[in-house]
C-alpha positions as CSV (number, residue, x, y, z in Angstrom):
1,X,11.6,-29.1,-3.2
2,X,8.6,-30.7,-1.5
3,X,6.7,-28.6,0.9
4,X,3.8,-29.7,3.3
5,X,1.6,-26.5,2.8
6,X,-1.0,-26.5,6.0
7,X,-3.8,-24.4,6.7
8,X,-5.7,-23.8,9.7
9,X,-9.1,-23.3,7.9
10,X,-10.5,-25.8,4.8
11,X,-12.9,-23.4,2.0
12,X,-14.1,-23.9,-1.3
13,X,-11.0,-22.0,-2.3
14,X,-8.3,-24.5,-0.7
15,X,-6.0,-26.8,-2.9
16,X,-6.5,-30.1,-2.2
17,X,-3.9,-32.3,-3.7
18,X,-1.4,-34.7,-1.4
19,X,0.4,-32.1,0.3
20,X,-2.0,-29.8,1.3
21,X,-2.8,-29.8,5.2
22,X,-5.9,-29.2,7.6
23,X,-4.7,-30.8,10.8
24,X,-1.5,-31.6,12.4
25,X,0.6,-34.2,10.9
26,X,-0.3,-37.6,12.9
27,X,1.3,-40.7,13.3
28,X,3.0,-41.4,10.1
29,X,3.9,-37.6,9.0
30,X,4.5,-37.2,5.1
31,X,8.2,-36.6,4.2
32,X,8.2,-33.0,3.2
33,X,11.0,-30.8,3.0
34,X,9.4,-27.7,4.5
35,X,6.3,-26.9,5.9
36,X,4.3,-23.6,5.1
37,X,1.5,-22.7,7.4
38,X,-0.3,-20.3,5.2
39,X,-2.9,-17.8,7.2
40,X,-5.5,-16.1,5.8
41,X,-7.9,-15.1,8.6
42,X,-6.4,-13.3,11.8
43,X,-8.9,-15.2,13.8
44,X,-7.3,-18.9,12.8
45,X,-3.9,-17.2,13.9
46,X,-3.8,-18.9,16.9
47,X,-4.9,-22.3,15.3
48,X,-2.3,-22.0,12.8
49,X,0.5,-21.3,15.8
50,X,-0.4,-24.4,16.9
51,X,-0.3,-26.6,13.7
52,X,3.0,-25.2,13.1
53,X,4.1,-26.2,16.3
54,X,3.3,-29.5,15.8
55,X,4.5,-30.1,12.4
56,X,8.0,-28.9,13.6
57,X,9.0,-32.8,13.9
58,X,8.4,-33.2,10.4
59,X,10.5,-30.4,8.7
60,X,11.3,-26.6,8.9
61,X,8.4,-24.6,9.3
62,X,7.6,-21.3,7.9
63,X,4.1,-19.5,8.8
64,X,2.9,-16.4,6.6
65,X,-0.3,-15.5,4.4
66,X,-2.4,-12.2,4.5
67,X,-2.7,-12.6,8.3
68,X,0.8,-12.7,9.2
69,X,0.8,-8.8,7.4
70,X,3.0,-10.9,4.5
71,X,3.4,-9.5,1.5
72,X,2.6,-12.5,-1.5
73,X,5.3,-12.2,-4.4
74,X,4.6,-14.3,-7.6
75,X,1.5,-16.2,-8.0
76,X,2.2,-19.8,-8.1
77,X,-0.9,-21.7,-9.4
78,X,-2.3,-24.4,-7.1
79,X,0.4,-23.4,-3.9
80,X,-1.7,-21.9,-1.8
81,X,-5.0,-22.1,-3.6
82,X,-7.2,-25.0,-5.6
83,X,-6.2,-24.9,-9.5
84,X,-9.1,-22.1,-11.0
85,X,-8.4,-19.9,-8.4
86,X,-5.8,-17.3,-9.8
87,X,-4.0,-14.1,-8.7
88,X,-3.0,-11.8,-11.5
89,X,-1.6,-8.5,-9.4
90,X,-1.4,-7.4,-6.4
91,X,-1.7,-3.9,-4.3
92,X,-4.4,-1.0,-4.6
93,X,-3.3,2.6,-5.0
94,X,-6.3,3.2,-2.7
95,X,-5.9,3.9,1.0
96,X,-9.1,3.1,2.4
97,X,-9.1,3.5,6.3
98,X,-11.0,-0.7,6.5
99,X,-8.1,-2.3,4.4
100,X,-5.4,-3.8,5.0
101,X,-4.0,-4.3,1.2
102,X,-2.1,-1.2,0.4
103,X,0.0,-1.3,4.0
104,X,0.9,-5.1,3.1
105,X,0.9,-5.1,-0.5
106,X,2.0,-1.6,-1.6
107,X,0.7,0.2,-4.2
108,X,-0.8,-2.0,-7.7
109,X,1.9,-4.3,-9.5
110,X,0.6,-7.0,-12.2
111,X,2.1,-10.4,-11.9
112,X,2.4,-12.6,-14.8
113,X,-1.0,-13.9,-15.9
114,X,-1.7,-17.8,-15.1
115,X,-4.9,-19.8,-16.5
116,X,-7.7,-20.0,-14.0
117,X,-11.8,-18.9,-14.0
118,X,-12.0,-17.5,-10.8
119,X,-9.6,-13.9,-10.4
120,X,-8.8,-13.1,-6.5
121,X,-6.8,-9.7,-7.2
122,X,-7.2,-7.1,-4.7
123,X,-8.0,-4.4,-7.2
124,X,-8.1,-4.9,-10.7
125,X,-9.3,-2.7,-12.3
126,X,-6.4,-0.2,-11.2
127,X,-4.4,-2.6,-13.2
128,X,-3.0,-0.9,-17.0
129,X,-5.6,-1.6,-19.8
130,X,-3.3,-4.0,-20.8
131,X,-3.1,-6.1,-18.1
132,X,-6.9,-5.6,-17.9
133,X,-7.5,-6.8,-21.3
134,X,-5.0,-9.6,-21.0
135,X,-6.7,-10.7,-17.9
136,X,-10.2,-10.8,-19.1
137,X,-8.6,-12.3,-22.7
138,X,-7.8,-15.2,-20.5
139,X,-11.1,-15.7,-18.5
140,X,-12.9,-15.9,-21.9
141,X,-10.6,-19.1,-23.1
142,X,-11.9,-20.6,-20.1
143,X,-14.2,-23.4,-19.8
144,X,-16.6,-22.8,-16.7
145,X,-19.3,-20.2,-17.3
146,X,-19.2,-17.8,-19.7
147,X,-16.3,-16.2,-20.3
148,X,-14.6,-17.5,-17.1
149,X,-16.6,-15.7,-15.1
150,X,-18.8,-17.9,-12.0
151,X,-21.7,-19.1,-13.3
152,X,-23.6,-17.7,-10.7
153,X,-22.5,-14.2,-12.6
154,X,-24.3,-15.5,-16.3
155,X,-26.4,-11.9,-16.9
156,X,-24.1,-9.7,-14.6
157,X,-22.0,-6.5,-15.1
158,X,-19.0,-8.8,-14.8
159,X,-19.8,-11.1,-17.8
160,X,-20.3,-8.4,-19.6
161,X,-17.0,-7.1,-18.9
162,X,-15.1,-9.8,-19.6
163,X,-17.2,-10.2,-23.1
164,X,-16.6,-6.6,-24.2
165,X,-13.2,-6.6,-23.6
166,X,-11.8,-10.0,-24.5
167,X,-13.7,-9.1,-27.5
168,X,-11.5,-5.9,-28.0
169,X,-14.9,-3.7,-28.1
170,X,-15.0,-1.7,-25.2
171,X,-14.1,1.8,-25.9
172,X,-11.9,4.4,-24.2
173,X,-14.9,6.2,-22.5
174,X,-15.7,2.3,-21.2
175,X,-12.3,1.6,-20.3
176,X,-11.6,5.6,-18.8
177,X,-14.9,4.6,-16.6
178,X,-13.2,1.5,-15.2
179,X,-9.8,2.4,-14.7
180,X,-11.0,5.6,-12.7
181,X,-13.2,3.3,-11.1
182,X,-10.4,1.3,-9.7
183,X,-8.3,3.8,-9.1
184,X,-11.4,5.3,-6.7
185,X,-11.7,2.5,-4.9
186,X,-15.5,1.6,-6.5
187,X,-14.5,-1.7,-8.2
188,X,-12.1,-4.7,-7.2
189,X,-12.2,-8.3,-7.4
190,X,-11.7,-9.0,-4.0
191,X,-9.4,-9.9,-1.5
192,X,-6.2,-11.7,-2.5
193,X,-5.9,-15.0,-0.7
194,X,-9.7,-14.1,0.4
195,X,-11.6,-17.7,0.1
196,X,-15.2,-15.8,-0.2
197,X,-13.4,-13.0,-3.0
198,X,-14.4,-13.3,-6.7
199,X,-15.5,-11.5,-9.5
200,X,-19.1,-10.8,-8.8
201,X,-21.5,-9.0,-10.7
202,X,-20.6,-5.1,-10.6
203,X,-17.6,-6.4,-8.7
204,X,-17.2,-4.8,-4.9
205,X,-18.1,-1.2,-4.5
206,X,-16.1,0.8,-1.4
207,X,-18.7,2.0,1.0
208,X,-19.9,5.9,0.8
209,X,-18.4,5.8,-3.1
210,X,-21.3,5.1,-5.5
211,X,-20.7,4.3,-9.3
212,X,-23.0,6.9,-10.8
213,X,-20.7,9.1,-9.3
214,X,-17.7,7.8,-11.4
215,X,-17.2,10.4,-14.7
216,X,-17.9,9.6,-18.1
């Protein structure tokens, strides 16, 4: 099936293949069986609605994405994110008042791991130890940066965690700290589909919960 994907905004994480579009179909539109309008940010909804209306003359249109409150299914590489950007889990066990992820995705659920160098999970460290080890082992295989983590994290905490985890040298106490941090909401790899998210040094820290409060 030929699916045209339409996005109201282009970012560095957006796909760039022949079936990815960022505007109205034009005078000579592509042939497609379906049109998916993917909306990441709520402030793009008005533009996305206008694009959806314009693309109705091409094929049946479906709107979705985090901004529309739609829960994500299994991750398909290159479909709604540029190749190299991956999602290996969805959801979060924490219910932070400022976050829409638990309401949209529910509790943590692990997905099949696909190859990529930029992990955009909601809360990777809330996953099982087995899943975390497999993700970092996958990152270690990537050519970009150090162990698959973005080059700008070289020398940072993210690279160190990836190096130790992928090499099987992170002890039980270390994994307890990581898992505890993930369950508290002190560590995560950024919001799924959020084009600005990445695996940053030290990961992200939720307000009011400091890393030095993690036991171990």
